[in-house]
Structure formats: C-alpha cells, structure tokens
Coordinates of C-alpha atoms in Angstrom, one line a residue:
Chain A
M11 CA 20.9 50.7 -35.3
V12 CA 23.9 51.0 -33.0
G13 CA 24.8 48.7 -30.2
R14 CA 24.6 45.4 -32.0
E15 CA 28.1 44.4 -30.9
D16 CA 27.3 45.3 -27.3
V17 CA 24.2 43.0 -27.4
V18 CA 26.4 40.2 -28.8
S19 CA 29.0 40.8 -26.1
V20 CA 26.4 40.4 -23.2
L21 CA 24.8 37.4 -24.7
V22 CA 28.1 35.7 -25.0
L23 CA 28.9 36.5 -21.4
I24 CA 25.7 34.8 -20.4
Q25 CA 26.8 31.8 -22.4
A26 CA 30.2 31.8 -20.7
G27 CA 28.5 31.8 -17.2
A28 CA 26.0 29.1 -18.2
G29 CA 28.9 27.0 -19.6
L30 CA 30.8 27.3 -16.3
L31 CA 27.7 26.3 -14.3
A32 CA 27.3 23.2 -16.6
M33 CA 30.8 22.2 -15.7
F34 CA 29.8 21.5 -12.1
G35 CA 27.3 18.9 -13.2
E36 CA 30.1 16.8 -14.7
L37 CA 32.7 17.7 -12.1
L38 CA 30.6 16.5 -9.2
F39 CA 29.6 13.4 -11.1
M40 CA 33.1 12.4 -12.3
G41 CA 35.1 13.8 -9.4
N42 CA 38.1 14.6 -11.5
P43 CA 39.6 18.1 -12.0
L44 CA 40.4 17.1 -15.6
Y45 CA 36.8 18.1 -16.3
L46 CA 37.6 21.7 -15.4
V47 CA 39.9 22.3 -18.3
V48 CA 37.6 22.5 -21.3
P49 CA 34.8 24.5 -19.7
V50 CA 37.1 27.0 -18.1
A51 CA 39.0 27.4 -21.4
K52 CA 35.8 27.8 -23.2
A53 CA 34.5 30.5 -20.8
A54 CA 37.9 32.3 -21.0
V55 CA 37.8 32.3 -24.8
L56 CA 34.2 33.6 -24.8
F57 CA 35.1 36.3 -22.3
V58 CA 37.9 37.5 -24.6
L59 CA 35.7 37.3 -27.7
A60 CA 33.0 39.3 -26.0
A61 CA 35.5 42.1 -25.4
K62 CA 37.0 41.9 -28.8
V63 CA 33.7 42.0 -30.7
V64 CA 32.9 45.3 -29.0
G65 CA 36.4 46.4 -30.0
R66 CA 35.3 45.7 -33.5
R67 CA 37.7 42.9 -34.3
R68 CA 36.7 41.0 -37.4
W69 CA 38.4 37.8 -36.3
A70 CA 36.4 37.8 -33.1
L71 CA 33.2 37.9 -35.1
I72 CA 34.4 35.0 -37.3
A73 CA 35.4 33.0 -34.2
L74 CA 32.0 33.6 -32.6
L75 CA 30.2 32.6 -35.7
T76 CA 32.2 29.3 -35.7
F77 CA 31.6 28.7 -32.0
E78 CA 27.9 29.3 -32.2
G79 CA 27.7 27.2 -35.4
L80 CA 29.3 24.4 -33.5
S81 CA 26.9 24.9 -30.6
V82 CA 23.9 24.6 -32.9
L83 CA 25.5 21.6 -34.5
G84 CA 25.9 20.0 -31.1
V85 CA 22.2 20.5 -30.3
S86 CA 21.3 19.0 -33.6
A87 CA 23.6 16.0 -32.9
S88 CA 22.0 15.5 -29.5
T89 CA 18.6 15.5 -31.1
L90 CA 19.7 13.0 -33.7
V91 CA 21.4 10.7 -31.1
G92 CA 18.3 11.1 -28.9
L93 CA 16.3 9.3 -31.7
L94 CA 18.0 6.0 -30.8
P95 CA 15.6 3.6 -28.9
G96 CA 17.4 3.6 -25.6
L97 CA 17.9 7.4 -25.5
D98 CA 15.7 10.5 -25.6
R99 CA 16.3 14.2 -25.8
T100 CA 14.7 16.6 -23.4
M101 CA 14.1 20.2 -24.5
T102 CA 13.5 22.5 -21.6
L103 CA 12.4 26.1 -21.6
T104 CA 15.8 27.3 -20.4
G105 CA 17.5 24.9 -22.8
L106 CA 15.6 26.5 -25.6
L107 CA 16.8 29.9 -24.5
T108 CA 20.5 29.1 -23.9
E109 CA 21.1 26.3 -26.5
V110 CA 18.9 27.6 -29.4
G111 CA 17.8 31.2 -28.8
I112 CA 21.0 32.9 -27.8
P113 CA 23.2 31.1 -30.4
L114 CA 20.8 32.0 -33.2
V115 CA 20.6 35.7 -32.1
V116 CA 24.4 35.8 -31.9
I117 CA 24.8 34.2 -35.3
V118 CA 22.3 36.6 -36.9
Y119 CA 23.9 39.7 -35.3
C120 CA 27.5 38.5 -36.0
A121 CA 26.5 37.9 -39.7
Q122 CA 25.0 41.4 -39.9
L123 CA 28.0 43.0 -38.3
L124 CA 30.3 41.1 -40.5
A125 CA 28.4 42.4 -43.6
A126 CA 28.3 45.9 -42.2
W127 CA 32.1 45.9 -41.4
S128 CA 32.9 44.4 -44.8
S129 CA 31.1 47.3 -46.6
A130 CA 32.9 49.8 -44.3
P131 CA 36.4 48.4 -43.8
A132 CA 37.8 51.2 -41.6
R133 CA 37.3 50.6 -37.9
P134 CA 35.2 53.6 -36.7
S135 CA 36.2 52.9 -33.1
E136 CA 39.7 54.1 -33.8
P137 CA 40.3 57.7 -34.6
T138 CA 41.0 58.4 -38.2
T139 CA 44.5 59.7 -38.8
I140 CA 45.3 61.9 -41.8
A141 CA 48.8 62.1 -43.0
V142 CA 50.0 65.7 -42.8
D143 CA 53.2 67.0 -44.3
P144 CA 54.7 69.1 -41.5
W145 CA 56.9 71.0 -43.9
A146 CA 54.1 72.1 -46.1
E147 CA 53.4 75.2 -44.0
V148 CA 57.0 76.1 -43.8
A149 CA 57.5 75.8 -47.5
R150 CA 54.5 78.0 -48.2
Chain B
M26 CA 6.8 11.3 -22.0
N27 CA 6.9 13.0 -25.4
P28 CA 9.0 16.2 -25.8
V29 CA 6.0 18.5 -25.4
Q30 CA 4.9 16.7 -22.2
T31 CA 8.4 16.9 -20.8
L32 CA 8.6 20.7 -21.6
L33 CA 5.3 21.2 -19.9
A34 CA 6.3 19.1 -16.9
G35 CA 8.9 21.7 -16.1
I36 CA 6.3 24.5 -15.7
A37 CA 4.7 24.7 -12.3
P38 CA 0.9 25.2 -12.5
D39 CA 1.4 28.3 -10.2
H40 CA 3.5 29.9 -12.9
V41 CA 1.3 29.3 -16.0
P42 CA -0.3 32.7 -15.8
A43 CA 3.1 34.3 -15.7
L44 CA 4.2 32.4 -18.8
L45 CA 1.0 33.3 -20.6
A46 CA 1.5 36.9 -19.7
V47 CA 5.0 36.8 -21.4
L48 CA 3.5 35.1 -24.5
L49 CA 0.8 37.7 -24.7
L50 CA 3.3 40.6 -24.2
P51 CA 4.0 41.2 -27.9
L52 CA 0.3 42.0 -28.3
L53 CA 0.4 44.8 -25.6
P54 CA 1.9 47.6 -27.8
V55 CA -0.8 46.9 -30.4
L56 CA -3.5 47.0 -27.8
L57 CA -2.2 50.2 -26.2
R58 CA -2.0 51.8 -29.7
R59 CA -5.6 50.9 -30.3
L60 CA -6.7 52.2 -26.9
T61 CA -4.8 55.4 -27.0
G62 CA -5.1 55.9 -30.8
G63 CA -7.8 58.5 -30.3
L64 CA -6.1 60.3 -27.5
S65 CA -2.7 60.8 -29.1
A66 CA -3.1 60.5 -32.8
R67 CA 0.0 62.3 -33.8
P68 CA 3.2 60.2 -33.7
A69 CA 5.2 63.2 -32.7
E70 CA 3.4 63.3 -29.4
R71 CA 4.7 59.8 -28.5
S72 CA 8.1 59.4 -26.9
P73 CA 10.6 58.3 -29.5
A74 CA 12.2 54.9 -29.1
S75 CA 15.9 54.7 -28.4
G76 CA 18.1 54.2 -31.4
N77 CA 20.5 52.0 -29.4
L78 CA 19.9 48.3 -29.6
V79 CA 21.1 47.8 -26.0
D80 CA 18.4 50.0 -24.7
R81 CA 15.8 48.1 -26.8
W82 CA 17.0 44.7 -25.6
A83 CA 17.0 46.0 -22.0
A84 CA 13.5 47.3 -22.5
A85 CA 12.3 44.0 -23.9
L86 CA 13.9 42.0 -21.1
L87 CA 12.6 44.3 -18.4
A88 CA 9.1 44.1 -19.9
V89 CA 9.2 40.3 -19.8
S90 CA 10.2 40.5 -16.1
C91 CA 7.4 43.1 -15.6
A92 CA 4.8 40.7 -17.1
V93 CA 6.0 37.8 -15.0
H94 CA 6.0 39.7 -11.8
L95 CA 2.6 41.2 -12.4
A96 CA 1.0 37.9 -13.3
L97 CA 2.6 35.8 -10.5
P98 CA -0.1 36.6 -7.9
L99 CA -2.7 35.2 -10.3
G100 CA -1.2 31.7 -9.8
H101 CA 0.6 31.9 -6.5
H102 CA -2.1 32.9 -4.0
D103 CA 0.6 34.0 -1.6
S104 CA 0.5 36.2 1.5
P105 CA -0.7 39.8 0.9
L106 CA 2.9 41.0 1.6
L107 CA 4.4 38.8 -1.1
T108 CA 1.6 39.8 -3.5
V109 CA 2.4 43.4 -2.9
G110 CA 6.0 42.6 -3.4
F111 CA 5.3 41.0 -6.8
L112 CA 3.1 43.8 -7.9
G113 CA 5.6 46.5 -6.7
S114 CA 8.5 44.9 -8.5
G115 CA 6.4 44.3 -11.6
I116 CA 5.5 48.0 -11.7
A117 CA 9.2 49.0 -11.1
Y118 CA 10.3 46.6 -14.0
G119 CA 7.6 48.2 -16.2
W120 CA 8.8 51.7 -15.4
L121 CA 12.4 50.8 -16.1
A122 CA 11.4 49.1 -19.4
L123 CA 9.7 52.3 -20.5
R124 CA 12.8 54.4 -19.6
A125 CA 15.1 52.0 -21.4
R126 CA 12.8 52.1 -24.5
E127 CA 13.0 55.9 -24.5
G128 CA 16.8 55.9 -24.0
K129 CA 16.5 57.5 -20.5
R130 CA 18.7 56.4 -17.5
W131 CA 17.8 52.8 -16.5
R132 CA 21.0 51.0 -15.6
L133 CA 21.4 51.8 -11.9
G134 CA 17.7 51.1 -11.2
T135 CA 17.9 47.9 -13.1
V136 CA 21.0 46.7 -11.2
L137 CA 19.3 47.4 -7.8
L138 CA 16.0 45.9 -8.8
V139 CA 17.4 42.8 -10.5
V140 CA 19.7 42.1 -7.6
A141 CA 16.9 42.6 -5.1
T142 CA 14.5 40.3 -6.9
L143 CA 17.1 37.6 -7.6
V144 CA 18.2 37.6 -4.0
G145 CA 14.6 37.3 -2.9
Y146 CA 14.0 34.4 -5.3
L147 CA 17.2 32.6 -4.2
V148 CA 16.2 33.0 -0.5
V149 CA 12.8 31.4 -1.3
V150 CA 14.4 28.6 -3.3
G151 CA 17.4 28.1 -0.9
A152 CA 15.0 27.8 2.1
A153 CA 13.2 25.1 0.1
G154 CA 10.0 27.2 0.3
E155 CA 9.6 26.9 -3.4
E156 CA 10.9 24.3 -5.8
P157 CA 12.6 26.0 -8.7
D158 CA 10.8 25.4 -12.0
Q159 CA 11.6 26.3 -15.6
V160 CA 9.5 29.5 -15.7
G161 CA 11.3 30.7 -12.5
I162 CA 14.7 29.8 -13.9
A163 CA 14.0 31.3 -17.3
T164 CA 12.9 34.5 -15.7
A165 CA 16.1 34.6 -13.6
L166 CA 18.0 34.2 -16.9
V167 CA 16.1 37.1 -18.5
E168 CA 16.8 39.2 -15.4
L169 CA 20.5 38.2 -15.5
A170 CA 20.7 39.3 -19.1
A171 CA 19.1 42.7 -18.2
L172 CA 21.7 42.9 -15.4
G173 CA 24.4 42.2 -17.9
F174 CA 23.2 45.0 -20.1
A175 CA 23.2 47.3 -17.1
L176 CA 26.6 46.3 -15.7
V177 CA 28.6 46.3 -19.0
P178 CA 28.9 50.0 -20.1
L179 CA 28.8 50.9 -23.7
R180 CA 32.1 51.4 -25.5
T181 CA 32.5 54.5 -27.5
P182 CA 35.5 55.6 -29.5
A183 CA 36.0 58.5 -27.1
R184 CA 35.5 56.4 -24.0
P185 CA 36.7 52.7 -24.3
R186 CA 36.0 52.2 -20.5
R187 CA 38.1 49.1 -20.5
A188 CA 38.2 48.6 -16.7
A189 CA 34.5 49.2 -16.2
R190 CA 33.7 46.8 -19.1
F191 CA 36.0 44.2 -17.6
W192 CA 34.5 44.3 -14.2
G193 CA 31.0 44.5 -15.6
S194 CA 31.6 41.5 -17.7
A195 CA 33.2 39.5 -14.8
G196 CA 30.2 40.5 -12.7
T197 CA 27.8 39.3 -15.3
V198 CA 29.5 35.9 -15.6
T199 CA 29.7 35.5 -11.8
A200 CA 26.1 36.4 -11.3
V201 CA 25.0 33.8 -13.9
V202 CA 27.1 31.1 -12.2
V203 CA 26.1 32.0 -8.6
V204 CA 22.3 32.3 -9.4
G205 CA 22.4 29.0 -11.3
A206 CA 24.3 27.2 -8.6
V207 CA 21.9 28.3 -5.8
I208 CA 18.9 27.2 -7.9
W209 CA 20.6 23.9 -8.5
V210 CA 21.3 23.4 -4.8
G211 CA 17.7 24.4 -4.1
S212 CA 16.5 21.8 -6.6
F213 CA 18.6 19.1 -4.9
L214 CA 17.4 20.1 -1.4
A215 CA 13.7 19.8 -2.6
H216 CA 14.6 16.4 -4.1
R217 CA 16.3 15.2 -0.9
A218 CA 13.6 16.4 1.4
N219 CA 11.2 13.9 0.0
P220 CA 12.4 10.4 1.1
A221 CA 12.7 11.2 4.8
A222 CA 9.4 13.1 4.6
A223 CA 7.2 10.5 2.9
S224 CA 7.2 8.0 5.8
P225 CA 4.5 5.5 4.9
A226 CA 2.4 3.5 7.3
A227 CA 3.6 -0.2 7.5
G228 CA 2.8 -2.0 4.3
A229 CA 1.4 1.1 2.6
A230 CA 2.9 2.6 -0.5
P231 CA 3.9 6.2 0.0
V232 CA 2.9 8.7 -2.6
V233 CA 6.3 9.4 -4.1
G234 CA 6.9 13.1 -4.8
L235 CA 4.7 14.8 -2.3
D236 CA 6.2 17.0 0.3
H237 CA 5.8 16.4 4.1
E238 CA 2.5 18.2 4.2
H239 CA 1.3 16.7 1.0
A240 CA 0.7 20.3 0.1
H241 CA 2.4 20.3 -3.3
E242 CA 4.0 17.8 -5.6
H243 CA 7.8 17.6 -5.9
A244 CA 8.2 17.3 -9.6
A245 CA 11.9 18.2 -10.2
R246 CA 10.7 21.0 -12.4
A247 CA 14.2 22.5 -12.6
Q248 CA 14.8 19.5 -14.9
A249 CA 18.4 19.6 -13.9
G250 CA 19.4 16.0 -14.0
V251 CA 16.0 14.5 -13.1
I252 CA 12.8 14.5 -15.1
M253 CA 9.9 13.4 -13.0
R254 CA 6.7 12.1 -14.6
P255 CA 4.0 14.5 -13.4
L256 CA 1.4 13.0 -11.0
G257 CA -1.5 14.9 -12.5
A258 CA -4.7 15.4 -10.6
N259 CA -4.8 11.9 -9.1
D260 CA -1.9 12.2 -6.6
H261 CA -3.1 9.7 -4.0
A262 CA -3.0 5.9 -4.5
T263 CA -6.2 3.9 -4.1
A264 CA -6.3 0.9 -1.8
A265 CA -5.9 -1.4 -4.8
Q266 CA -2.9 0.6 -6.0
Q267 CA -1.4 0.5 -2.5
Q268 CA -1.8 -3.2 -2.4
A269 CA -0.3 -3.6 -5.9
A270 CA 2.7 -1.5 -4.9
A271 CA 3.2 -3.5 -1.7
E272 CA 3.1 -6.7 -3.7
L273 CA 5.7 -5.4 -6.2
A274 CA 8.0 -4.3 -3.3
A275 CA 7.6 -7.7 -1.6
A276 CA 8.2 -9.7 -4.9
T277 CA 11.3 -7.6 -5.7
K278 CA 12.7 -8.1 -2.2
Q279 CA 12.2 -11.8 -2.4
A280 CA 13.5 -12.2 -6.0
T281 CA 16.7 -10.2 -5.3
A282 CA 17.6 -11.8 -2.0
R283 CA 20.0 -14.0 -4.0
Y284 CA 22.0 -10.8 -4.9
A285 CA 22.7 -9.9 -1.3
D286 CA 26.2 -11.2 -2.1
L287 CA 27.8 -8.9 -4.6
N288 CA 29.7 -11.8 -6.2
A289 CA 26.4 -13.5 -7.0
A290 CA 25.2 -10.4 -8.8
L291 CA 28.5 -10.2 -10.8
A292 CA 28.1 -13.9 -11.7
A293 CA 24.6 -13.2 -12.9
G294 CA 25.9 -10.6 -15.4
Y295 CA 25.7 -7.3 -13.4
R296 CA 28.7 -5.1 -14.0
L297 CA 30.3 -2.4 -11.8
P298 CA 30.3 1.1 -13.3
P299 CA 33.7 2.3 -14.7
V300 CA 33.7 5.2 -12.4
K301 CA 32.5 5.5 -8.8
S302 CA 32.5 1.8 -8.1
T303 CA 32.4 2.4 -4.4
G304 CA 30.2 4.6 -2.3
P305 CA 26.7 4.7 -0.8
D306 CA 24.8 4.2 -4.1
V307 CA 26.7 2.1 -6.7
H308 CA 24.6 1.1 -9.6
L309 CA 25.4 -2.2 -11.3
E310 CA 23.8 -2.7 -14.8
N311 CA 22.9 -5.9 -16.4
K312 CA 23.1 -5.3 -20.2
A313 CA 21.3 -8.6 -21.0
F314 CA 18.3 -7.7 -18.7
A315 CA 18.3 -4.2 -20.1
K316 CA 17.5 -5.6 -23.6
D317 CA 15.3 -8.6 -22.7
G318 CA 12.0 -6.9 -23.6
R319 CA 10.6 -7.5 -20.1
T320 CA 9.3 -4.6 -18.0
L321 CA 9.1 -4.4 -14.2
D322 CA 10.1 -8.0 -13.8
P323 CA 11.2 -8.5 -10.1
A324 CA 13.4 -11.4 -11.1
R325 CA 15.3 -9.5 -13.8
P326 CA 15.8 -5.9 -12.6
E327 CA 17.9 -3.9 -15.1
M328 CA 20.1 -2.5 -12.3
L329 CA 21.0 -3.3 -8.7
V330 CA 22.0 -0.6 -6.2
Y331 CA 24.6 -1.4 -3.5
A332 CA 26.5 0.4 -0.9
I333 CA 30.1 -0.7 -1.4
D334 CA 32.8 0.4 1.0
G335 CA 35.6 -1.0 3.2
G336 CA 35.6 -4.4 1.4
R337 CA 31.9 -5.0 2.1
A338 CA 28.7 -4.6 0.1
T339 CA 25.1 -4.1 1.0
L340 CA 22.3 -4.6 -1.5
L341 CA 20.0 -1.6 -1.1
G342 CA 17.5 -2.0 -4.0
V343 CA 16.9 -2.3 -7.7
V344 CA 16.3 0.1 -10.6
F345 CA 13.7 -0.9 -13.2
V346 CA 14.5 0.8 -16.5
M347 CA 12.3 1.1 -19.6
E348 CA 14.0 -0.4 -22.7
V349 CA 12.7 2.4 -25.0
A350 CA 13.4 5.9 -23.8
G351 CA 10.3 8.2 -23.8
A352 CA 8.0 5.2 -23.3
P353 CA 6.0 5.4 -20.1
G354 CA 6.6 2.7 -17.5
P355 CA 3.7 0.8 -16.0
A356 CA 2.6 2.1 -12.6
P357 CA 0.7 -0.7 -10.8
G358 CA 0.8 1.4 -7.6
G359 CA -0.4 4.5 -9.3
P360 CA 1.3 7.6 -7.8
G361 CA 3.0 5.3 -5.4
T362 CA 5.1 3.8 -8.1
R363 CA 6.3 6.8 -9.9
W364 CA 8.9 6.7 -12.8
H365 CA 11.5 9.3 -13.6
A366 CA 14.3 9.8 -16.2
H367 CA 17.7 11.5 -16.1
N368 CA 18.8 14.2 -18.5
L369 CA 22.5 13.7 -18.8
C370 CA 25.6 15.3 -20.4
V371 CA 27.7 12.7 -22.2
S372 CA 31.0 14.5 -22.8
L373 CA 33.4 13.5 -25.5
L374 CA 36.4 15.6 -24.5
P375 CA 37.3 14.2 -22.1
P376 CA 34.9 11.2 -22.1
G377 CA 32.6 11.4 -19.1
L378 CA 29.1 11.8 -17.7
G379 CA 27.3 14.6 -15.9
I380 CA 23.9 16.1 -15.4
V381 CA 22.2 18.9 -17.3
S382 CA 22.4 22.3 -15.6
P383 CA 19.3 24.3 -14.6
Y384 CA 20.0 26.5 -17.6
G385 CA 19.4 23.4 -19.7
G386 CA 23.0 23.1 -20.9
C387 CA 26.0 20.8 -20.9
P388 CA 29.8 21.5 -20.9
A389 CA 31.5 21.9 -24.3
F390 CA 31.9 18.9 -26.6
S391 CA 28.9 17.1 -24.8
L392 CA 25.7 15.5 -26.0
N393 CA 22.6 16.4 -24.0
L394 CA 20.6 13.2 -23.7
T395 CA 17.8 11.7 -21.6
S396 CA 17.7 8.1 -20.3
G397 CA 14.7 5.9 -20.4
E398 CA 12.2 6.1 -17.6
M399 CA 13.3 4.3 -14.4
M400 CA 12.0 3.5 -10.9
H401 CA 13.8 2.5 -7.7
V402 CA 12.5 -0.2 -5.5
W403 CA 14.4 -0.4 -2.2
V404 CA 14.7 -3.8 -0.6
V405 CA 16.0 -2.4 2.7
D406 CA 13.7 -0.9 5.3
N407 CA 14.7 2.7 4.7
P408 CA 12.6 5.5 6.3
G409 CA 11.3 6.7 3.0
G410 CA 9.7 3.4 2.0
P411 CA 10.4 1.0 -0.9
F412 CA 9.6 3.6 -3.6
A413 CA 11.4 6.7 -2.3
E414 CA 13.2 8.7 -4.9
G415 CA 16.5 8.2 -3.1
L416 CA 18.2 7.1 0.1
D417 CA 19.8 9.4 2.7
A418 CA 23.5 8.8 2.5
A419 CA 24.0 9.1 6.3
W420 CA 21.3 6.4 6.9
V421 CA 22.9 4.2 4.2
R422 CA 26.3 4.5 5.9
G423 CA 24.8 3.4 9.2
Y424 CA 22.9 0.5 7.6
H425 CA 25.9 -0.6 5.6
A426 CA 28.1 -0.6 8.8
T427 CA 25.8 -3.2 10.4
H428 CA 24.6 -5.2 7.4
G429 CA 27.4 -5.1 4.8
L430 CA 28.6 -8.5 3.6
A431 CA 32.3 -9.2 2.9
V432 CA 33.2 -9.1 -0.8
A433 CA 35.5 -11.8 -2.1
G434 CA 38.1 -11.1 -4.8
G435 CA 39.1 -7.6 -3.9
T436 CA 36.0 -5.8 -5.1
G437 CA 34.5 -3.3 -2.7
G438 CA 37.1 -0.5 -2.0

C-alpha cells in the first residue's frame, strides 16, 4: 500500500497546528512571550519532519517516532499525576483523537515505514544512477 | 465526576445521534454487502478500492463527516433550511468519500465542501448561536484532516511538487489554528454571555448555566479550560433549594466581611498568586483551608477573589474548592449552586500554567490536569447574582473604582 508517508505527513501537520493553538491557552494566561518559544519551535520541527518523511528521510522517521513516544509518555504521566487526591485527569473526545489516536497511528506507520525502508535501503524517490563507462563504446 | 461522566458531559444531547452514526459507520459496508449481495455477486462488478492509503484515509474521514451531517437533523430539530443544508452536505461528503475510495478525483470538491461547512460552523459558533461541543469540534478536526489530505499533493519521484506541498502544508496548519481559535472564542463568548443574562429576582438563586431564554443549558462542552457539571433533567431550583442558596450566599457574605481589607486576608493565611497578582479577578488561596477537610464552609473559603488595582483592593467573592478532585461538591441550592472544574496545562519548560485547548491538548512539556470541583459565591451585588459563573470585567472596574479599599504595605499594583 503506497502513501503511508503522506498520511503520516498530514497527521503531523494537524499536530503542529493543534500545538500552536494550545500555545495560546498558556500565552494568554501567563502573558509572557517566553511561552511562545517552545510551541513555535515544536511546530516548526514538526513541519520540517512532515516534509522530510515524505522525502523518505530515515532520520525524520526516527525523530518522529521519538517525538510521538514522548507525547504518549506525557499523556501517561498526566494520567498518573492525575491520580493524586487534589488533581484529576479529564479525557475529552478531541483529546483522545489528538493526544492518543494520532500519535499511535503515526507510531505504527513510522515503524512500518522504517521496517520497509530497512529491507529496501535504496531510496526509491531518487532516480537510480548506473555507472557507465563513457569510453567503452569508443574502445569497442 | 468520573472520567466517563466528564467525557459524556462534553457531548451535547443534540449531537448524540451524530456520534452514534459515526460509531455505527463501520457496520455500513457489511450491511450494504448483505443487501446488495444478491444483485452484484461477482466482485469484479464492484468498483475497486484505491491502492493509495491517502485516498483510503480521505474516504474514511469524508464518510465520518457524511454520517455526522446526515444524522444531525435527528437531534437538532432546526429550521427546514438548515436541515436541507445538513442533508445536502452529508450527501456531498458521501459522494466524495465514494470517489476517494475508488481513486477518482476528490481533492477540489473536498476543499470546497470542507471550507464551506467549516465556515458555516464557525459562523454559527461565533454568533453564539450554538455552543461548541466535543462532537462538533471532533468533526471539525476530521474535516480539517480531510482538508489536509486534499491540500497537500502527493509527492512522486517524477514530481516532487515542493512549492505546492509547502503551501498545502502551511494552509493545513493555518486552518487547524484558525478553526480552533474561533471555536475557543465562541466557547468563551457562550460562557461570558451567562452572568449578565441570568439576572435573578431579588433574593432568588439564579439557575447557573442557562442562557437568557432558558432555552438550553450552557455546559462548557468545548471542555477547553472549564468543565461544568451537567445539570441533567432537573435544571430549575425548587423553592427550598432557592432558599438554601440564598442562605449560603448571605452566610458567605457575612463571614467574609472581615476580609474586605486585603491585609486581613493576608494575615489569615491567604496568599497572592505568583503571577497576575493585580487585575479584576485575583484569586488568593489559603493552603490550610484547602486541606482542612471542610466543604462549603462560609467561614473558611479555600479562595478569595479580589479586584486589585491602583493600590486598592475590592473583595468580590470566594471560591469553594473540593479537597479531592473528581469528588462532587454538595449543591444545597440544586442547579442554583453549580460546581465546575478547570482542565489546565501545567508546563514544565518554562514553568507556567494555561488552559487546555478545544482540541484537548497542551503545549509541549506540559501535564494536562484537572482541578477539583469549585464554586464561586460573589459577595458583591453583581448583575449575575451570587452564583454567576464569572463577573463582567467592565462592571468590576466600575465597582472597584467606587468601592476599592487602600492596601497598606505596597500590595495592590
């Protein structure tokens, strides 16, 4: 099935947009532009990774796997901290989609792509060049 | 509320049929195969599914949107025009889903349809005609994903299409941010519309969370920063409940009169917040009262709310907070004394606090947590009554200008 990297790319772009939106919730609350830095940097990195995955860069897949793994770890940490008496953890329908659904799909697809690219190391997106001896015809 | 109750609280009753339609959607192909099995027995006669995963994802997302739009009139009971609009867009989504599944052209139609339906939804939300809920926002997310698949062209070795991919990607990110931002603003507008609207008769407890026509409940179903406990079927306080609410308001006003002077509150153990210690709604917390095991005690409110500005402070009200998060607070006034919680983002890098976005997320390096239930009781005669969800900032500024008491010791901006 082709197009797996394109699916990953669009899902990551959705995550980038959702991350930028989440930034406003903190920016308005804290009123300090310092809170722009990490979310904007994260969105920029995701934007680049989305492009590089479609360009079949192996490092981009590994970076995305790491990022999504950390995201899932963050959700797990929130759930654990939410077990404390004074705190709780709210899971919303959209939260399930953006914090659990999309990261898991991206992890599965990235792992599948990584396995597929490992078994076929040449990058099919680039034209295959065959070394040709220009003097062979002359010598013949 | 337990996690399931909270999840369900985000779903507007009007939208339950739409959500059920989506949940039943995976059964549709099986049903269709059963129904048409006798008519087209040979698989060769059926249109082949596209071999591209993007087409399949787009087909699935468009089918979800089709199911939602077709089922919306079952719960909405809107005007005939809107019903026709839902059905028409649902059919169009279904047609595009079939085209995408078969690998036919679907991108341009998807872009036009998604933009049209999202603009329509945002107009309805922005005009505060409809309070955004989790089903509406999730559907918008699904449509945004379909838009992304339509906007970002496929890359092939022969055609990298870098510029088109860049602009398609930028457009997708922008659409996600803009749609979410408008939904968020719409959610705040619905929240703010309440206090001014719920003007109670003298001495009576207002039914917190009903709109000005008492036509539908304001339940903060976007769940973006505020989690309201649902009213349920019984959304009007009885005479006894109104009396109990009025007594609670009077007892709170009497017990907290001693904190009219901010310095008295500080001396009693209340502490100014580390950020935003001036403004129209400064919350001072008393850590000892927060852990004293007492609930809804007018003499020991967990928080006090002041307007602090220009070297003066005005006590506006209190916040009663439940010690154990998730535990429901007592509501002597029934729907008149309604509790809510806040879902917050506690960021670690840099340390800070924010509210959860309508997409249910937080910035990077944040924990997504929810506070215990809390309830405001205002001790000033604000237009929304003693149990309003919030105060109008302009009204507070005017009240503070005439009632603010000088703060000694440099506190108070």
